[in-house]
CSV table of C-alpha atoms in Angstrom, one decimal:
chain,number,residue,atom,x,y,z
S,1225,GLU,CA,48.4,15.4,23.9
S,1226,ILE,CA,45.1,17.2,22.9
S,1227,TRP,CA,43.8,13.8,21.6
S,1228,SER,CA,44.7,12.0,24.8
S,1229,ALA,CA,42.9,14.6,26.9
S,1230,ALA,CA,39.9,14.3,24.6
S,1231,ALA,CA,40.0,10.6,24.9
S,1232,ARG,CA,40.2,10.8,28.7
S,1233,ARG,CA,37.3,13.2,28.8
S,1234,THR,CA,35.2,10.9,26.6
S,1235,MET,CA,36.1,7.9,28.7
S,1236,GLY,CA,35.1,9.9,31.8
S,1237,ASP,CA,31.8,10.9,30.2
S,1238,HIS,CA,31.1,7.3,29.2
S,1239,GLU,CA,31.8,6.1,32.8
S,1240,ALA,CA,29.6,8.8,34.2
S,1241,THR,CA,26.8,7.9,31.7
S,1242,LEU,CA,27.2,4.2,32.6
S,1243,SER,CA,27.0,5.1,36.3
S,1244,GLU,CA,23.9,7.2,35.7
S,1245,CYS,CA,22.4,4.3,33.7
S,1246,VAL,CA,22.9,1.8,36.5
S,1247,ARG,CA,21.6,4.3,39.1
S,1248,LEU,CA,18.4,4.8,37.0
S,1249,LEU,CA,17.9,1.0,36.6
S,1250,SER,CA,18.4,0.5,40.3
S,1251,SER,CA,15.9,3.1,41.2
S,1252,GLU,CA,12.6,2.3,42.9
S,1253,SER,CA,10.8,4.6,40.4
S,1254,ARG,CA,9.3,2.8,37.4
S,1255,GLU,CA,9.8,5.9,35.2
S,1256,ARG,CA,13.5,6.1,36.1
S,1257,LYS,CA,13.9,2.4,35.2
S,1258,PHE,CA,12.4,3.2,31.8
S,1259,MET,CA,14.8,6.1,31.3
S,1260,GLY,CA,17.7,3.8,32.2
S,1261,MET,CA,16.5,1.2,29.7
S,1262,VAL,CA,16.3,3.8,26.9
S,1263,LEU,CA,19.9,4.9,27.9
S,1264,VAL,CA,21.1,1.3,27.6
S,1265,THR,CA,19.9,1.1,24.1
S,1266,LYS,CA,21.6,4.4,23.2
S,1267,LEU,CA,24.9,3.3,24.8
S,1268,VAL,CA,24.9,-0.1,23.1
S,1269,HIS,CA,28.1,0.5,21.0
S,1270,GLY,CA,30.1,2.0,23.9
S,1271,LEU,CA,29.4,-0.8,26.5
S,1272,ASP,CA,32.1,-3.4,27.1
S,1273,GLN,CA,31.5,-6.8,28.7
S,1274,ASP,CA,31.9,-5.5,32.3
S,1275,ALA,CA,29.5,-2.6,31.6
S,1276,LEU,CA,26.9,-5.0,30.3
S,1277,VAL,CA,27.3,-7.1,33.4
S,1278,ALA,CA,26.9,-4.0,35.6
S,1279,VAL,CA,23.7,-3.1,33.8
S,1280,ALA,CA,22.3,-6.6,34.0
S,1281,GLU,CA,23.1,-6.7,37.8
S,1282,ALA,CA,21.5,-3.3,38.7
S,1283,ASP,CA,19.4,-3.8,41.8
S,1284,GLY,CA,15.8,-4.7,41.0
S,1285,PHE,CA,16.4,-4.5,37.3
S,1286,ALA,CA,16.0,-8.2,36.4
S,1287,ARG,CA,12.6,-8.3,38.2
S,1288,PHE,CA,11.4,-5.2,36.4
S,1289,LEU,CA,12.6,-6.5,33.0
S,1290,THR,CA,10.8,-9.8,33.6
S,1291,SER,CA,7.6,-8.0,34.6
S,1292,MET,CA,7.8,-5.9,31.4
S,1293,LEU,CA,8.1,-9.1,29.3
S,1294,ARG,CA,5.1,-10.7,31.1
S,1295,ALA,CA,2.9,-7.5,31.0
S,1296,THR,CA,1.5,-8.2,27.6
S,1297,ALA,CA,0.1,-11.5,28.5
S,1298,VAL,CA,-1.7,-9.9,31.5
S,1299,VAL,CA,-3.2,-7.2,29.3
S,1300,ASN,CA,-4.2,-9.5,26.5
S,1301,THR,CA,-5.9,-12.0,28.8
S,1302,ALA,CA,-7.5,-9.4,31.0
S,1303,GLN,CA,-9.2,-7.9,28.0
S,1304,ASP,CA,-11.1,-11.1,27.3
S,1305,GLY,CA,-11.8,-11.7,31.0
S,1306,SER,CA,-9.6,-14.8,31.4
S,1307,SER,CA,-6.7,-15.0,33.9
S,1308,ASP,CA,-3.3,-16.5,33.3
S,1309,GLY,CA,-2.4,-16.7,37.0
S,1310,GLU,CA,0.5,-14.3,36.8
S,1311,GLY,CA,0.3,-12.9,40.4
S,1312,ASP,CA,4.0,-12.0,40.8
S,1313,LEU,CA,4.2,-9.0,38.5
S,1314,ASP,CA,5.5,-5.7,39.7
S,1315,ASP,CA,2.5,-3.7,41.1
S,1316,GLY,CA,3.8,-0.5,39.6
S,1317,LEU,CA,4.0,-2.0,36.2
S,1318,LEU,CA,0.5,-3.4,36.4
S,1319,ASP,CA,-0.8,0.0,37.4
S,1320,ALA,CA,0.8,1.5,34.3
S,1321,MET,CA,-0.4,-1.3,32.0
S,1322,ASP,CA,-3.6,-2.3,33.6
S,1323,ALA,CA,-6.1,-3.6,31.1
S,1324,LYS,CA,-8.7,-1.1,32.2
S,1325,PRO,CA,-8.3,2.1,30.3
S,1326,ARG,CA,-8.0,5.3,32.4
S,1327,ASP,CA,-10.1,8.4,31.5
S,1328,GLY,CA,-9.6,9.2,27.9
S,1329,GLU,CA,-7.6,6.1,27.1
S,1330,THR,CA,-8.8,3.3,24.8
S,1331,LYS,CA,-7.9,-0.4,24.8
S,1332,GLU,CA,-6.0,0.4,21.6
S,1333,THR,CA,-3.9,3.0,23.5
S,1334,LYS,CA,-3.2,0.5,26.2
S,1335,ALA,CA,-2.2,-2.0,23.6
S,1336,GLU,CA,0.2,0.5,22.0
S,1337,GLN,CA,1.8,1.3,25.4
S,1338,VAL,CA,2.3,-2.4,26.1
S,1339,THR,CA,3.8,-3.0,22.6
S,1340,ALA,CA,6.2,-0.1,23.0
S,1341,SER,CA,7.4,-1.2,26.5
S,1342,HIS,CA,7.7,-4.7,25.2
S,1343,ALA,CA,9.9,-3.5,22.3
S,1344,LEU,CA,12.0,-1.6,24.7
S,1345,ALA,CA,12.5,-4.6,27.0
S,1346,LEU,CA,13.4,-6.8,24.0
S,1347,ALA,CA,15.9,-4.1,22.8
S,1348,VAL,CA,17.6,-4.1,26.2
S,1349,CYS,CA,17.7,-7.9,26.2
S,1350,ALA,CA,19.3,-7.9,22.8
S,1351,THR,CA,21.9,-5.4,24.1
S,1352,LEU,CA,22.6,-7.4,27.2
S,1353,ALA,CA,22.9,-10.6,25.2
S,1354,ARG,CA,26.0,-9.1,23.5
S,1355,SER,CA,27.9,-10.2,26.7
S,1356,PRO,CA,28.6,-13.9,26.8
S,1357,ARG,CA,28.6,-13.6,30.6
S,1358,VAL,CA,25.1,-12.1,30.7
S,1359,ALA,CA,23.8,-14.4,28.0
S,1360,ALA,CA,25.1,-17.5,29.8
S,1361,ASP,CA,23.7,-16.5,33.1
S,1362,PRO,CA,20.9,-19.0,34.2
S,1363,SER,CA,18.5,-16.2,35.1
S,1364,PHE,CA,18.9,-14.7,31.6
S,1365,GLN,CA,18.4,-18.1,30.0
S,1366,GLU,CA,15.3,-18.8,32.1
S,1367,ARG,CA,13.7,-15.7,30.4
S,1368,LEU,CA,14.1,-17.2,26.9
S,1369,PRO,CA,10.4,-18.4,26.7
S,1370,LEU,CA,9.4,-14.8,27.8
S,1371,PHE,CA,11.6,-13.4,25.0
S,1372,ALA,CA,9.9,-15.7,22.4
S,1373,ALA,CA,6.4,-14.9,23.7
S,1374,ALA,CA,7.2,-11.1,23.6
S,1375,MET,CA,8.5,-11.3,20.1
S,1376,ARG,CA,5.3,-13.1,18.9
S,1377,ARG,CA,3.2,-10.3,20.5
S,1378,THR,CA,5.2,-7.3,19.3
């Protein structure tokens, strides 16, 4: 009976953590979305198929993830003055990853920030791809060229 109570408590903690993760990913705040993404990578072994689908379907998360995967191309092309025509990126993400360094930042610092966020986005994608339902979703498959481009840049 002690073990079953511990198992129920662990299951409840896991459900609460998953709920918090989806809440963070659905947030309007870019920082909260990042926190949710880190949490997804930490929960990877405890997430079942339904949980992975719930994470993938969090409000606004797919757009944010896509903008993170595209952010490197914007930063790389902006440094050399060219434009790739990517006008549909998340404004908040562009503010954070703008090619123009802020006070005290260098282009190298910006590049490191973009690389780190790219790596996080790819880690989340790898986690989500463990679910055949998520991996087979057309919107996930449409991102395959972005995954490949991100891997080349990371």
